[in-house]
XYZ file of C-alpha atoms in Angstrom:
317
model
C 9.402 2.925 104.168
C 8.284 7.856 104.934
C 11.916 8.611 105.683
C 10.629 12.282 104.917
C 9.429 14.897 106.974
C 6.512 14.066 108.302
C 3.593 15.970 111.118
C 3.145 14.292 114.547
C -0.274 15.778 115.312
C -0.945 15.259 119.406
C -4.498 15.691 120.441
C -5.785 19.141 121.644
C -4.703 19.955 125.022
C -6.763 22.009 128.333
C -4.737 23.827 130.608
C -6.295 25.735 133.626
C -5.594 28.094 135.979
C -6.198 30.830 138.447
C -5.777 34.359 138.364
C -5.943 36.741 141.313
C -5.145 40.200 141.680
C -1.341 41.146 142.140
C -0.625 41.454 145.869
C -4.218 41.676 147.294
C -5.142 40.129 150.222
C -8.461 38.360 148.330
C -9.158 34.930 150.593
C -9.371 32.504 147.598
C -12.550 32.009 145.154
C -13.007 35.968 146.141
C -11.662 36.521 141.989
C -10.699 33.970 140.993
C -10.082 33.975 137.299
C -10.694 30.461 135.529
C -9.167 30.428 131.773
C -9.011 27.936 130.087
C -6.732 27.314 126.982
C -7.517 25.283 123.847
C -3.827 24.944 122.646
C -2.969 22.214 119.942
C 0.481 21.042 119.681
C 3.091 19.657 116.852
C 6.338 18.585 116.293
C 8.443 16.751 113.592
C 9.649 13.488 112.498
C 11.823 12.755 110.532
C 12.512 9.432 110.391
C 9.792 7.462 111.049
C 11.576 4.233 111.196
C 12.203 4.861 114.790
C 8.156 4.500 115.005
C 8.974 0.220 113.325
C 9.368 -3.082 115.697
C 13.569 -2.816 115.697
C 13.027 -7.392 115.428
C 10.211 -7.406 112.236
C 10.497 -4.160 111.141
C 7.346 -3.677 110.302
C 5.157 -0.480 111.520
C 4.481 -0.564 115.541
C 1.201 -1.251 116.891
C -1.546 -1.469 119.271
C 0.186 -3.428 122.253
C 3.495 -2.004 122.195
C 5.455 -4.511 125.242
C 8.606 -3.305 126.763
C 11.571 -5.571 128.596
C 12.735 -4.190 132.021
C 16.094 -1.898 129.534
C 13.638 -0.290 127.684
C 13.588 -2.487 124.885
C 10.531 -2.690 123.406
C 8.813 -5.662 120.111
C 5.239 -5.994 119.283
C 3.110 -8.270 120.262
C 3.600 -10.740 116.763
C 7.352 -10.968 117.287
C 6.990 -11.082 121.908
C 5.071 -14.791 120.567
C 7.165 -15.478 118.612
C 10.664 -14.939 120.735
C 8.950 -17.002 123.106
C 8.801 -13.628 125.594
C 12.559 -13.251 126.021
C 14.207 -10.339 124.240
C 16.374 -10.536 121.970
C 18.128 -7.184 123.049
C 19.382 -8.360 126.414
C 17.265 -12.303 127.401
C 15.249 -10.591 130.149
C 11.752 -11.544 129.731
C 9.565 -9.085 127.181
C 6.008 -8.834 127.171
C 3.655 -8.781 129.979
C 4.557 -5.264 130.436
C 3.156 -1.973 128.251
C 5.311 0.690 126.110
C 1.151 2.275 126.483
C 3.900 6.228 125.239
C 4.617 4.259 122.087
C 1.259 3.787 121.324
C -0.215 6.893 121.545
C 2.793 8.254 119.666
C 2.587 5.601 117.125
C -1.115 5.965 116.765
C -0.897 9.748 116.361
C 1.820 9.785 113.384
C -0.344 10.736 110.872
C 0.987 10.409 107.256
C -0.810 10.600 103.715
C -1.637 7.374 101.471
C 2.100 7.036 98.615
C -0.846 7.351 96.208
C -0.944 10.704 97.563
C 1.101 12.378 94.928
C -1.559 10.887 92.107
C -4.147 12.352 93.568
C -5.005 10.529 96.899
C -6.467 12.951 99.710
C -6.536 10.200 102.830
C -4.451 10.256 105.556
C -4.134 7.836 108.658
C -2.631 6.430 111.417
C 0.891 4.882 111.048
C 1.242 1.750 109.430
C -2.540 1.842 108.807
C -2.156 3.560 105.165
C -0.102 0.461 103.611
C -3.532 -1.762 103.704
C -4.633 1.232 102.149
C -2.746 0.957 99.336
C -3.850 -2.076 97.990
C -6.882 -1.429 97.238
C -6.302 2.888 96.630
C -8.464 3.192 93.060
C -4.965 6.120 92.686
C -2.646 2.938 92.725
C -0.273 2.019 89.557
C -0.934 0.045 87.286
C 1.421 -0.940 84.036
C 1.758 -1.296 80.964
C 2.224 -5.777 79.875
C 3.050 -4.429 76.608
C 7.076 -5.880 76.678
C 9.671 -3.265 76.540
C 7.202 0.001 77.453
C 7.799 1.457 81.167
C 4.482 2.854 81.376
C 2.550 3.377 84.667
C -0.678 5.424 85.467
C -4.102 5.241 86.488
C -5.649 1.853 85.247
C -8.018 3.959 82.864
C -5.085 5.941 81.158
C -3.475 2.790 80.935
C -6.335 1.367 78.908
C -6.426 3.829 76.546
C -2.750 4.593 76.787
C -2.092 0.454 76.039
C -4.594 1.042 72.731
C -2.890 3.363 71.074
C 0.603 1.834 71.944
C -0.297 -2.220 70.779
C -0.138 -2.691 66.988
C -0.655 -6.063 67.900
C -4.211 -5.796 69.766
C -6.277 -8.760 70.401
C -9.724 -8.057 72.337
C -12.835 -9.699 74.394
C -16.350 -9.041 75.003
C -17.687 -9.812 77.428
C -20.151 -12.313 77.697
C -19.196 -14.376 74.681
C -16.059 -17.689 73.949
C -12.889 -15.893 71.542
C -10.461 -17.073 71.123
C -7.269 -16.835 73.014
C -4.396 -18.603 70.965
C -1.010 -18.074 72.207
C 3.458 -19.427 71.164
C 4.347 -20.798 74.154
C 7.010 -18.847 74.113
C 5.570 -15.642 73.513
C 4.403 -16.036 77.269
C 2.023 -13.353 77.076
C -1.883 -12.990 75.366
C -3.287 -9.769 76.562
C -7.177 -9.473 75.593
C -8.549 -5.381 75.411
C -12.541 -5.215 75.703
C -13.060 -3.220 72.559
C -11.991 -0.228 72.949
C -9.585 1.364 75.494
C -11.338 -1.003 77.557
C -9.896 -2.922 81.016
C -6.992 -5.217 80.038
C -6.769 -9.207 80.711
C -3.684 -10.411 80.606
C -3.486 -14.726 79.420
C -0.047 -16.102 81.068
C 2.094 -19.528 80.439
C 4.265 -20.792 82.163
C 6.520 -23.324 80.803
C 8.111 -26.052 83.338
C 9.579 -29.665 82.891
C 5.561 -30.614 83.215
C 4.311 -28.568 80.886
C 2.939 -25.444 81.192
C 0.805 -23.607 83.348
C -1.534 -20.876 82.335
C -2.617 -18.184 84.500
C -5.459 -15.690 83.597
C -6.047 -11.928 85.355
C -7.236 -8.503 85.177
C -5.186 -5.329 85.351
C -6.381 -3.438 87.572
C -5.914 -2.168 90.852
C -7.942 -4.426 93.931
C -10.790 -1.218 94.291
C -14.213 -2.475 94.549
C -16.435 -1.991 91.725
C -13.768 -1.606 89.302
C -13.318 -4.538 86.875
C -14.943 -7.097 88.438
C -14.837 -9.993 86.286
C -15.054 -14.118 86.263
C -14.258 -16.248 83.555
C -13.660 -19.511 81.859
C -11.159 -20.791 79.869
C -10.813 -23.973 77.696
C -7.630 -25.779 76.422
C -8.391 -28.204 73.143
C -5.590 -30.284 71.941
C -4.818 -31.220 68.211
C -5.678 -34.388 68.540
C -8.800 -35.411 69.071
C -12.496 -34.011 71.629
C -11.075 -36.362 74.128
C -7.833 -34.058 75.395
C -9.783 -31.118 76.268
C -10.059 -29.263 79.644
C -11.497 -26.426 82.255
C -10.236 -23.949 84.451
C -12.446 -21.251 85.882
C -12.770 -18.294 88.909
C -16.167 -16.326 89.660
C -13.538 -13.963 90.606
C -10.911 -13.543 89.107
C -7.911 -11.618 90.171
C -6.793 -8.183 90.056
C -3.004 -7.446 89.143
C -1.228 -4.318 88.673
C 1.785 -5.432 86.784
C 2.854 -8.932 85.590
C 4.795 -11.176 87.268
C 6.955 -13.798 84.967
C 7.277 -16.718 88.250
C 5.367 -19.861 87.918
C 2.379 -19.225 89.976
C 1.676 -21.452 92.602
C -2.344 -21.096 93.140
C -5.200 -20.164 90.695
C -3.784 -21.551 87.106
C -4.438 -23.807 84.971
C -2.118 -27.386 83.934
C -1.866 -28.736 80.659
C 0.123 -31.925 80.848
C 3.007 -31.661 78.293
C 1.058 -35.292 76.249
C -1.637 -32.984 76.472
C 0.392 -31.220 73.169
C 1.859 -33.736 71.758
C 4.831 -31.276 70.975
C 3.339 -28.211 69.949
C 4.859 -24.902 70.688
C 1.001 -23.372 70.588
C -2.117 -23.437 72.773
C -5.061 -23.995 71.688
C -7.696 -21.587 74.382
C -10.685 -20.367 74.471
C -12.064 -17.800 76.975
C -15.726 -16.410 78.062
C -14.903 -13.403 80.024
C -18.227 -11.753 82.050
C -18.712 -9.707 84.544
C -19.342 -9.758 88.069
C -23.071 -10.651 88.388
C -23.904 -10.931 84.896
C -25.631 -14.201 84.171
C -25.835 -14.976 87.748
C -29.437 -15.321 87.791
C -30.446 -17.557 84.922
C -27.910 -20.189 86.236
C -29.438 -19.282 89.726
C -33.617 -19.912 87.205
C -31.480 -23.213 85.425
C -30.812 -24.516 88.793
C -33.986 -24.901 90.262
C -36.112 -25.647 86.936
C -33.614 -28.695 87.210
C -33.994 -29.640 90.854
C -37.924 -28.425 89.929
C -37.770 -31.486 87.462
C -35.883 -34.386 89.165
C -38.706 -33.808 91.726
C -41.514 -34.523 88.892
C -39.648 -37.254 87.591
C -39.341 -38.897 91.027
C -42.885 -37.389 90.916
C -44.328 -39.764 88.308
C -42.003 -43.475 89.536
C -44.711 -42.854 93.119
C -47.813 -44.966 92.563
C -50.688 -42.429 92.827
C -52.186 -44.695 96.002
C -48.829 -44.022 97.748
C -48.540 -40.073 97.273
């Protein structure tokens, strides 16, 4: 929430007025002079909370509605409240407060990452959408006990220098990803000072949940990977499973809460009482290998078509 001093930037306002000679009886139009002046006005707003919906506390966006007593609410809240004002119970959701809509759209705020180098400016409320894809968003070191935060490229360099037990991956190659369940996290780095991939496990009553995430902001073209993860029990090849995503999730900070999606689940009976996971992972940059997969698929279709033709008598072709 922005509580610091912000600038409301209003549009340029034009005013026209007529000037007549003083003390004369000149008819209008004889010595009339029309002057147009452009005046840019601005003001200062110290509490941007005033531009939030008083019901849901989110930034107001068009349309903004008001009841007959002047209480306001956003469109979503009017729907959720079944068009009854929460302050006075009068109907709300029909009449718009267009002046408040203009004020909200006139307030220009910087990106929350402005202090890290972002120069983008937005209408109030829209900066939060940009923040999720801002290339200046901070990423946090996954090493336990380390509080470092920085741009992703700086973080990768930091992790290489601060971590003594480093594990690596190479795009397009299967690498071992063995970890003790109690460790909860295994971080792989692409070579020296390359992107970081965090493999995390979460032990629950039924088994172990395993996730794979890249530590990077969700910026197009930055650390975009796919992956295939496989697990084999110590009991033999009959206990194997695999999981992959065409687009690896990107996170700015690792979280140690059990996930509700995008995970591989390993039941306890797969573990055979062991306390470690024997896994393999293949990480690819998105776009790499897709051409070969398409060619292989086309080749399979052609072979299938040829097999069908071989089964059809020539006289009926």
